[in-house]
Amino acid sequence: MDRVARRPAGRRAREVYGADDIHDFARRAILDALTLEPEDRLLDVGCGGGLLLRDALSSGATVTGLDHSEEMVRLARERSPGAEVVLGSAEQLPFPDASFTAIAMSIVFFFLPDPIAVLCECRRVLLLGGRLALYTTSPSLRGTPAAPEPLASRGQFYEDEELAELARLAGLAAVVVVNDDCGQLLTAST
Ligand SMILES: C[S@@+](CC[C@H](N)C(=O)[O-])C[C@H]1O[C@@H](n2cnc3c(N)ncnc32)[C@H](O)[C@@H]1O
């Protein structure tokens, strides 16, 4: 299961994250929240197969993806020509301070053992006034096809208020969590 979701590798992972409808609900919610403009510089943390990058490029923004799976970096480069895609860890983003105006994170938060460290890194690489939108799997989906066992037991679920508090502890402002049938959308700014 880890080779398919936490650090995807192999043929099955390429099939899953190469599919056009993979996590489309999360991608749409994030892009709607970020309302990218041509002058934006977006970072997609845990970009997987690169579909959010591909869709974000149509806004005219400068688009960068990061993933710790070599296979996903390769797939994202194929799927989103025009985006820069780098191999790296969300816990230590390989970018200088204030490099981006927007950050996306789609179905990645669930896998992070130290979510505050990652949110602090996001804050560091965002310009003042930058915005973050992340979408994650809510606790009510534990054990459903969205978060089946044994994956569910190895991931991190947060109630809405817990999720908001993590973002505040990382120094983010204007934190809002919206919970829909598919998961939780957290938006925040620096
Ligand atoms: C479930 S997939 C989601 C992929 C994509 N964002 C989407 O919505 O389709 C999770 C992705 O996050 C990446 N990932 C998980 N933990 C990471 C970390 N600590 N640093 C960088 N990438 C990570 C995985 O390699 C995988 O590509």
Coordinates of N, CA and C and ligand atoms in Angstrom, one line a residue:
M1 N 0.8 -1.2 0.0 CA 0.0 0.0 0.0 C 0.9 1.3 0.0
D2 N 2.0 1.2 0.7 CA 2.9 2.4 0.8 C 3.5 2.7 -0.6
R3 N 3.7 1.6 -1.4 CA 4.3 1.8 -2.7 C 3.2 2.4 -3.7
V4 N 2.0 2.4 -3.3 CA 1.0 3.0 -4.2 C 0.6 4.4 -3.7
A5 N 0.7 4.7 -2.4 CA 0.2 6.0 -1.9 C 1.2 6.8 -1.2
R6 N 1.9 6.3 -0.2 CA 2.8 7.1 0.6 C 4.1 7.6 -0.2
R7 N 4.6 6.6 -0.9 CA 5.8 7.0 -1.8 C 5.6 6.1 -3.1
P8 N 4.7 6.5 -4.0 CA 4.3 5.6 -5.1 C 5.5 5.2 -5.9
A9 N 5.5 3.9 -6.3 CA 6.5 3.3 -7.2 C 5.9 2.2 -7.9
G10 N 6.4 1.9 -9.1 CA 6.0 0.7 -9.9 C 4.8 1.0 -10.8
R11 N 4.5 -0.1 -11.6 CA 3.5 0.1 -12.6 C 2.1 0.5 -12.1
R12 N 1.7 -0.1 -11.0 CA 0.4 0.1 -10.4 C 0.3 1.6 -10.0
A13 N 1.4 2.1 -9.4 CA 1.4 3.5 -9.0 C 1.3 4.5 -10.2
R14 N 2.0 4.1 -11.3 CA 1.9 4.9 -12.5 C 0.4 4.9 -13.0
E15 N -0.2 3.7 -13.0 CA -1.6 3.6 -13.5 C -2.5 4.5 -12.6
V16 N -2.3 4.4 -11.3 CA -3.2 5.1 -10.3 C -3.1 6.6 -10.5
Y17 N -1.8 7.1 -10.5 CA -1.6 8.5 -10.5 C -1.5 9.1 -11.9
G18 N -1.6 8.2 -12.9 CA -1.6 8.7 -14.3 C -3.1 8.9 -14.7
A19 N -4.0 8.4 -13.9 CA -5.5 8.4 -14.3 C -6.0 9.9 -14.3
D20 N -6.7 10.2 -15.3 CA -7.2 11.6 -15.4 C -8.1 12.1 -14.3
D21 N -8.8 11.1 -13.7 CA -9.8 11.6 -12.6 C -9.2 11.4 -11.2
I22 N -7.9 11.1 -11.1 CA -7.4 10.8 -9.7 C -7.5 12.1 -8.9
H23 N -8.2 12.0 -7.8 CA -8.4 13.1 -6.8 C -8.9 14.3 -7.5
D24 N -9.8 14.2 -8.5 CA -10.2 15.4 -9.2 C -11.0 16.3 -8.2
F25 N -11.7 15.8 -7.2 CA -12.5 16.6 -6.3 C -11.5 17.5 -5.5
A26 N -10.4 16.9 -5.1 CA -9.4 17.7 -4.3 C -8.7 18.8 -5.2
R27 N -8.4 18.4 -6.4 CA -7.7 19.3 -7.3 C -8.6 20.5 -7.6
R28 N -9.9 20.2 -7.9 CA -10.8 21.3 -8.2 C -10.9 22.2 -7.0
A29 N -11.1 21.7 -5.8 CA -11.3 22.5 -4.6 C -10.1 23.4 -4.4
I30 N -8.9 22.8 -4.5 CA -7.7 23.6 -4.3 C -7.6 24.7 -5.3
L31 N -7.7 24.4 -6.6 CA -7.5 25.4 -7.6 C -8.6 26.5 -7.5
D32 N -9.9 26.1 -7.2 CA -10.9 27.1 -7.0 C -10.5 28.0 -5.8
A33 N -9.9 27.5 -4.8 CA -9.6 28.3 -3.6 C -8.4 29.2 -3.9
L34 N -7.5 28.8 -4.7 CA -6.3 29.6 -5.0 C -6.5 30.7 -6.0
T35 N -7.4 30.5 -6.9 CA -7.7 31.4 -8.0 C -6.4 32.0 -8.6
L36 N -5.6 31.2 -9.2 CA -4.3 31.6 -9.7 C -4.4 32.6 -10.8
E37 N -3.4 33.5 -10.8 CA -3.3 34.5 -11.8 C -1.9 34.3 -12.5
P38 N -1.8 34.9 -13.7 CA -0.5 34.7 -14.4 C 0.7 35.1 -13.6
E39 N 0.6 36.1 -12.7 CA 1.8 36.5 -11.9 C 2.1 35.6 -10.7
D40 N 1.2 34.6 -10.5 CA 1.5 33.7 -9.3 C 2.6 32.7 -9.6
R41 N 3.2 32.3 -8.5 CA 4.2 31.2 -8.5 C 3.7 30.2 -7.6
L42 N 3.3 29.0 -8.1 CA 2.7 28.0 -7.4 C 3.6 26.8 -7.1
L43 N 3.6 26.3 -5.9 CA 4.3 25.1 -5.5 C 3.2 24.0 -5.1
D44 N 3.3 22.9 -5.8 CA 2.4 21.7 -5.4 C 3.2 20.7 -4.7
V45 N 3.0 20.6 -3.4 CA 3.8 19.7 -2.5 C 3.2 18.3 -2.5
G46 N 4.0 17.3 -2.9 CA 3.5 15.9 -3.1 C 2.6 15.9 -4.4
C47 N 3.2 16.3 -5.5 CA 2.5 16.5 -6.7 C 2.0 15.3 -7.4
G48 N 2.5 14.1 -6.9 CA 2.1 12.8 -7.6 C 2.3 12.9 -9.1
G49 N 1.2 12.4 -9.8 CA 1.4 12.4 -11.3 C 1.2 13.7 -12.0
G50 N 1.1 14.8 -11.3 CA 1.2 16.1 -12.0 C 0.0 16.7 -12.6
L51 N -1.2 16.2 -12.2 CA -2.4 16.7 -12.9 C -2.8 18.1 -12.4
L52 N -2.5 18.3 -11.1 CA -2.8 19.7 -10.6 C -1.9 20.7 -11.3
L53 N -0.6 20.3 -11.5 CA 0.3 21.1 -12.2 C -0.2 21.4 -13.6
R54 N -0.6 20.4 -14.3 CA -1.1 20.6 -15.6 C -2.2 21.6 -15.7
D55 N -3.2 21.4 -14.7 CA -4.4 22.3 -14.7 C -4.0 23.7 -14.3
A56 N -3.0 23.8 -13.4 CA -2.6 25.1 -12.9 C -1.9 25.9 -14.0
L57 N -1.2 25.2 -14.9 CA -0.5 25.9 -16.0 C -1.4 26.7 -16.9
S58 N -2.7 26.3 -17.0 CA -3.6 27.0 -17.9 C -4.0 28.4 -17.3
S59 N -3.6 28.7 -16.1 CA -3.9 30.0 -15.5 C -2.8 31.0 -15.9
G60 N -1.7 30.5 -16.5 CA -0.6 31.3 -16.9 C 0.5 31.5 -15.7
A61 N 0.2 30.9 -14.6 CA 1.1 31.0 -13.4 C 2.4 30.1 -13.7
T62 N 3.4 30.5 -13.0 CA 4.6 29.7 -13.0 C 4.4 28.5 -12.0
V63 N 4.7 27.3 -12.4 CA 4.2 26.2 -11.7 C 5.4 25.2 -11.4
T64 N 5.5 24.8 -10.1 CA 6.6 23.9 -9.6 C 5.9 22.8 -8.8
G65 N 6.3 21.6 -9.1 CA 5.9 20.4 -8.3 C 7.0 19.8 -7.5
L66 N 6.7 19.2 -6.4 CA 7.8 18.5 -5.6 C 7.2 17.2 -5.1
D67 N 8.0 16.2 -5.2 CA 7.5 14.9 -4.6 C 8.8 14.1 -4.2
H68 N 8.6 13.2 -3.2 CA 9.7 12.4 -2.8 C 9.8 11.1 -3.5
S69 N 8.9 10.8 -4.4 CA 9.0 9.6 -5.2 C 9.5 9.9 -6.6
E70 N 10.7 9.2 -6.9 CA 11.3 9.4 -8.2 C 10.3 9.1 -9.4
E71 N 9.5 8.0 -9.1 CA 8.6 7.6 -10.2 C 7.5 8.7 -10.4
M72 N 7.0 9.4 -9.3 CA 6.0 10.4 -9.5 C 6.7 11.7 -10.1
V73 N 7.9 11.9 -9.8 CA 8.6 13.1 -10.4 C 8.6 12.9 -11.9
R74 N 9.0 11.6 -12.3 CA 9.1 11.3 -13.8 C 7.7 11.5 -14.4
L75 N 6.7 10.9 -13.8 CA 5.3 10.9 -14.3 C 4.8 12.4 -14.4
A76 N 5.1 13.2 -13.4 CA 4.6 14.6 -13.4 C 5.3 15.4 -14.5
R77 N 6.6 15.1 -14.7 CA 7.3 15.8 -15.8 C 6.6 15.4 -17.2
E78 N 6.2 14.1 -17.3 CA 5.6 13.7 -18.6 C 4.2 14.4 -18.7
R79 N 3.5 14.4 -17.6 CA 2.1 14.9 -17.7 C 1.9 16.4 -17.7
S80 N 2.9 17.1 -17.3 CA 2.8 18.6 -17.2 C 4.0 19.3 -17.7
P81 N 4.2 19.1 -19.1 CA 5.3 19.8 -19.6 C 5.1 21.3 -19.4
G82 N 6.1 22.0 -19.1 CA 5.9 23.5 -18.8 C 6.0 23.7 -17.3
A83 N 5.9 22.7 -16.5 CA 6.1 22.8 -15.0 C 7.5 22.4 -14.7
E84 N 8.1 23.0 -13.7 CA 9.3 22.4 -13.1 C 8.9 21.4 -12.1
V85 N 9.5 20.2 -12.1 CA 9.2 19.2 -11.1 C 10.5 18.7 -10.4
V86 N 10.5 18.8 -9.1 CA 11.8 18.4 -8.4 C 11.5 17.3 -7.4
L87 N 12.6 16.5 -7.2 CA 12.6 15.5 -6.2 C 12.9 16.1 -4.9
G88 N 12.1 15.9 -3.8 CA 12.5 16.5 -2.6 C 11.4 16.1 -1.5
S89 N 11.7 16.6 -0.3 CA 10.9 16.2 0.8 C 10.1 17.4 1.3
A90 N 8.8 17.2 1.6 CA 8.0 18.3 2.1 C 8.5 18.8 3.4
E91 N 9.3 18.0 4.2 CA 9.8 18.4 5.5 C 11.0 19.4 5.3
Q92 N 11.6 19.4 4.2 CA 12.8 20.2 3.9 C 12.7 20.7 2.5
L93 N 11.9 21.7 2.3 CA 11.6 22.1 0.9 C 12.9 22.8 0.3
P94 N 13.3 22.3 -0.8 CA 14.6 22.8 -1.4 C 14.5 24.1 -2.1
F95 N 13.9 25.1 -1.5 CA 13.7 26.4 -2.1 C 14.0 27.5 -1.1
P96 N 14.5 28.7 -1.6 CA 14.8 29.8 -0.6 C 13.5 30.3 0.0
D97 N 13.6 31.1 1.0 CA 12.4 31.8 1.6 C 11.7 32.6 0.6
A98 N 10.4 32.7 0.8 CA 9.6 33.6 0.0 C 9.7 33.4 -1.6
S99 N 9.7 32.1 -1.9 CA 9.9 31.7 -3.4 C 8.5 31.7 -4.1
F100 N 7.4 31.5 -3.4 CA 6.1 31.2 -4.0 C 5.1 32.2 -3.5
T101 N 4.0 32.3 -4.3 CA 2.8 33.1 -3.9 C 1.7 32.2 -3.5
A102 N 1.8 30.9 -3.9 CA 0.7 30.0 -3.6 C 1.3 28.6 -3.4
I103 N 0.6 27.8 -2.5 CA 1.0 26.4 -2.3 C -0.2 25.5 -2.3
A104 N -0.1 24.4 -3.0 CA -1.2 23.4 -3.0 C -0.7 22.1 -2.4
M105 N -1.6 21.4 -1.8 CA -1.2 20.0 -1.2 C -2.4 19.2 -1.3
S106 N -2.5 18.2 -2.2 CA -3.7 17.4 -2.5 C -3.5 16.0 -2.0
I107 N -4.2 15.6 -1.0 CA -4.1 14.2 -0.4 C -2.7 13.8 -0.1
V108 N -2.1 14.7 0.6 CA -0.7 14.4 1.1 C -0.6 14.5 2.6
F109 N -1.4 15.4 3.2 CA -1.3 15.7 4.6 C -1.5 14.5 5.5
F110 N -2.3 13.6 5.0 CA -2.6 12.3 5.7 C -1.4 11.5 5.9
F111 N -0.4 11.6 5.1 CA 0.8 10.8 5.2 C 2.0 11.4 6.0
L112 N 1.7 12.6 6.5 CA 2.9 13.4 7.1 C 3.0 13.1 8.6
P113 N 4.1 12.5 9.0 CA 4.3 12.3 10.5 C 4.5 13.5 11.3
D114 N 5.0 14.6 10.6 CA 5.2 15.9 11.4 C 4.6 17.0 10.6
P115 N 3.2 17.1 10.7 CA 2.5 18.1 9.8 C 2.9 19.5 10.1
I116 N 3.2 19.8 11.4 CA 3.5 21.2 11.7 C 4.9 21.6 11.0
A117 N 5.8 20.7 11.0 CA 7.1 21.0 10.4 C 6.9 21.3 8.9
V118 N 6.0 20.5 8.3 CA 5.7 20.8 6.8 C 5.0 22.1 6.6
L119 N 4.1 22.4 7.5 CA 3.3 23.7 7.4 C 4.3 24.9 7.6
C120 N 5.3 24.7 8.5 CA 6.3 25.8 8.8 C 7.1 25.9 7.5
E121 N 7.5 24.8 6.9 CA 8.2 24.9 5.6 C 7.4 25.7 4.6
C122 N 6.1 25.4 4.5 CA 5.3 26.0 3.5 C 5.2 27.5 3.8
R123 N 5.1 27.9 5.1 CA 5.1 29.3 5.4 C 6.4 30.0 5.0
R124 N 7.5 29.3 5.3 CA 8.8 29.9 5.0 C 9.0 30.2 3.5
V125 N 8.5 29.3 2.6 CA 8.7 29.5 1.2 C 7.7 30.3 0.6
L126 N 6.6 30.7 1.3 CA 5.6 31.6 0.8 C 6.0 33.1 1.0
L127 N 5.7 33.9 0.0 CA 5.8 35.4 0.2 C 4.8 35.8 1.3
L128 N 5.1 37.0 1.9 CA 4.1 37.6 2.7 C 2.8 37.8 1.9
G129 N 1.7 37.4 2.4 CA 0.4 37.5 1.6 C 0.2 36.4 0.7
G130 N 1.1 35.3 0.8 CA 0.9 34.1 0.0 C -0.2 33.3 0.6
R131 N -0.8 32.4 -0.2 CA -1.9 31.5 0.3 C -1.6 30.0 0.1
L132 N -2.2 29.3 1.0 CA -2.0 27.8 1.0 C -3.4 27.2 0.9
A133 N -3.5 26.2 0.1 CA -4.8 25.4 0.0 C -4.4 23.9 0.1
L134 N -4.9 23.2 1.1 CA -4.6 21.8 1.1 C -5.9 21.0 1.3
Y135 N -6.0 19.8 0.7 CA -7.2 19.0 0.8 C -6.7 17.7 1.4
T136 N -7.5 17.2 2.4 CA -7.1 16.0 3.1 C -8.3 15.1 3.4
T137 N -8.1 13.9 3.8 CA -9.2 13.0 4.0 C -9.7 13.1 5.4
S138 N -11.0 13.3 5.6 CA -11.5 13.6 6.9 C -11.7 12.3 7.7
P139 N -11.8 12.3 9.1 CA -11.9 11.1 9.9 C -13.2 10.3 9.6
S140 N -14.2 11.0 9.1 CA -15.4 10.2 8.8 C -15.3 9.2 7.6
L141 N -14.2 9.4 6.9 CA -13.9 8.5 5.7 C -13.0 7.4 6.0
R142 N -12.6 7.3 7.3 CA -11.7 6.2 7.7 C -12.4 4.8 7.4
G143 N -11.7 3.9 6.8 CA -12.3 2.6 6.5 C -13.2 2.5 5.3
T144 N -13.4 3.7 4.6 CA -14.2 3.7 3.4 C -13.2 3.5 2.2
P145 N -13.7 3.4 1.0 CA -12.8 3.2 -0.1 C -11.9 4.4 -0.3
A146 N -12.3 5.6 0.3 CA -11.4 6.8 0.2 C -10.1 6.6 1.1
A147 N -10.3 5.8 2.2 CA -9.2 5.6 3.1 C -9.3 4.1 3.7
P148 N -9.1 3.2 2.9 CA -9.3 1.8 3.3 C -8.2 1.3 4.3
E149 N -8.5 0.3 5.0 CA -7.5 -0.4 5.8 C -6.6 -1.3 4.9
P150 N -5.3 -1.5 5.2 CA -4.6 -1.0 6.4 C -4.0 0.4 6.2
L151 N -4.2 1.0 5.1 CA -3.7 2.4 4.9 C -4.2 3.3 6.0
A152 N -5.5 3.2 6.3 CA -6.1 4.2 7.2 C -5.4 4.2 8.6
S153 N -5.1 3.0 9.0 CA -4.4 2.9 10.4 C -3.0 3.5 10.4
R154 N -2.5 3.7 9.2 CA -1.1 4.2 9.2 C -1.0 5.7 8.8
G155 N -2.2 6.3 8.6 CA -2.3 7.7 8.2 C -2.7 8.6 9.4
Q156 N -2.8 9.8 9.1 CA -3.2 10.8 10.2 C -4.5 11.5 9.8
F157 N -5.5 11.3 10.6 CA -6.8 12.0 10.4 C -6.9 13.1 11.4
Y158 N -7.5 14.2 11.1 CA -7.7 15.3 12.0 C -9.2 15.8 12.0
E159 N -9.7 16.1 13.1 CA -11.0 16.8 13.1 C -10.8 18.2 12.6
D160 N -11.9 18.9 12.2 CA -11.7 20.2 11.5 C -10.9 21.1 12.4
E161 N -11.3 21.2 13.7 CA -10.6 22.2 14.6 C -9.2 21.8 14.8
E162 N -8.9 20.5 14.9 CA -7.5 20.1 15.1 C -6.6 20.5 13.9
L163 N -7.2 20.3 12.7 CA -6.5 20.7 11.4 C -6.2 22.2 11.4
A164 N -7.2 23.0 11.8 CA -7.1 24.4 11.8 C -6.0 24.8 12.8
E165 N -6.0 24.1 13.9 CA -5.0 24.5 15.0 C -3.5 24.2 14.5
L166 N -3.4 23.1 13.8 CA -2.0 22.8 13.2 C -1.5 23.9 12.4
A167 N -2.4 24.5 11.5 CA -2.0 25.6 10.7 C -1.7 26.8 11.5
R168 N -2.5 27.1 12.5 CA -2.2 28.3 13.4 C -0.9 28.1 14.1
L169 N -0.6 26.9 14.6 CA 0.6 26.6 15.3 C 1.8 26.8 14.4
A170 N 1.6 26.6 13.1 CA 2.7 26.8 12.1 C 2.9 28.3 11.8
G171 N 2.0 29.1 12.3 CA 2.2 30.5 12.1 C 1.4 31.0 10.9
L172 N 0.5 30.2 10.4 CA -0.4 30.7 9.3 C -1.6 31.5 9.8
A173 N -2.1 32.4 9.0 CA -3.2 33.2 9.3 C -4.4 32.9 8.5
A174 N -5.5 33.6 8.9 CA -6.8 33.4 8.1 C -7.1 32.0 7.8
V175 N -7.0 31.1 8.8 CA -7.2 29.7 8.6 C -8.6 29.3 8.6
V176 N -9.1 28.6 7.6 CA -10.5 28.2 7.4 C -10.4 26.7 7.0
V177 N -11.3 25.9 7.6 CA -11.4 24.5 7.2 C -12.9 24.3 6.8
V178 N -13.1 23.8 5.6 CA -14.4 23.4 5.1 C -14.4 21.9 4.8
N179 N -15.4 21.3 5.4 CA -15.6 19.8 5.3 C -16.7 19.5 4.4
D180 N -16.4 18.7 3.3 CA -17.5 18.3 2.4 C -17.5 16.8 2.4
D181 N -18.3 16.2 1.6 CA -18.5 14.7 1.6 C -17.2 14.0 1.2
C182 N -16.3 14.7 0.5 CA -15.1 14.0 0.0 C -13.9 14.2 0.9
G183 N -13.9 15.3 1.8 CA -12.8 15.5 2.6 C -12.8 16.9 3.2
Q184 N -11.6 17.4 3.6 CA -11.5 18.7 4.2 C -10.6 19.6 3.4
L185 N -11.0 20.8 3.1 CA -10.2 21.8 2.4 C -9.8 22.8 3.5
L186 N -8.5 23.0 3.7 CA -7.9 24.0 4.6 C -7.3 25.1 3.7
T187 N -7.7 26.3 4.0 CA -7.1 27.5 3.3 C -6.5 28.4 4.4
A188 N -5.4 29.0 4.1 CA -4.7 29.9 5.0 C -3.8 30.8 4.2
S189 N -3.3 31.8 5.0 CA -2.4 32.7 4.3 C -1.2 33.1 5.2
T190 N -0.2 33.8 4.6 CA 1.0 34.2 5.4 C 0.8 35.6 5.8
Ligands
LIG1 C1 -1.9 10.1 -2.4 S1 -0.6 10.8 -3.4 C2 -1.4 12.3 -4.0 C3 -0.8 12.8 -5.3 C4 -1.4 14.1 -5.8 N1 -1.1 15.2 -5.0 C5 -2.8 13.8 -6.1 O1 -3.7 14.5 -5.5 O2 -3.2 13.0 -7.0 C6 0.5 11.4 -2.2 C7 1.8 11.9 -2.8 O3 2.5 12.6 -1.9 C8 3.9 12.3 -1.9 N2 4.4 12.4 -0.6 C9 4.0 11.9 0.5 N3 4.7 12.3 1.6 C10 5.7 13.2 1.1 C11 6.7 13.9 1.6 N4 7.0 13.9 3.0 N5 7.5 14.7 0.8 C12 7.2 14.7 -0.5 N6 6.3 14.0 -1.1 C13 5.5 13.3 -0.3 C14 3.8 10.8 -2.4 O4 5.0 10.4 -3.0 C15 2.7 10.8 -3.4 O5 3.1 11.2 -4.7

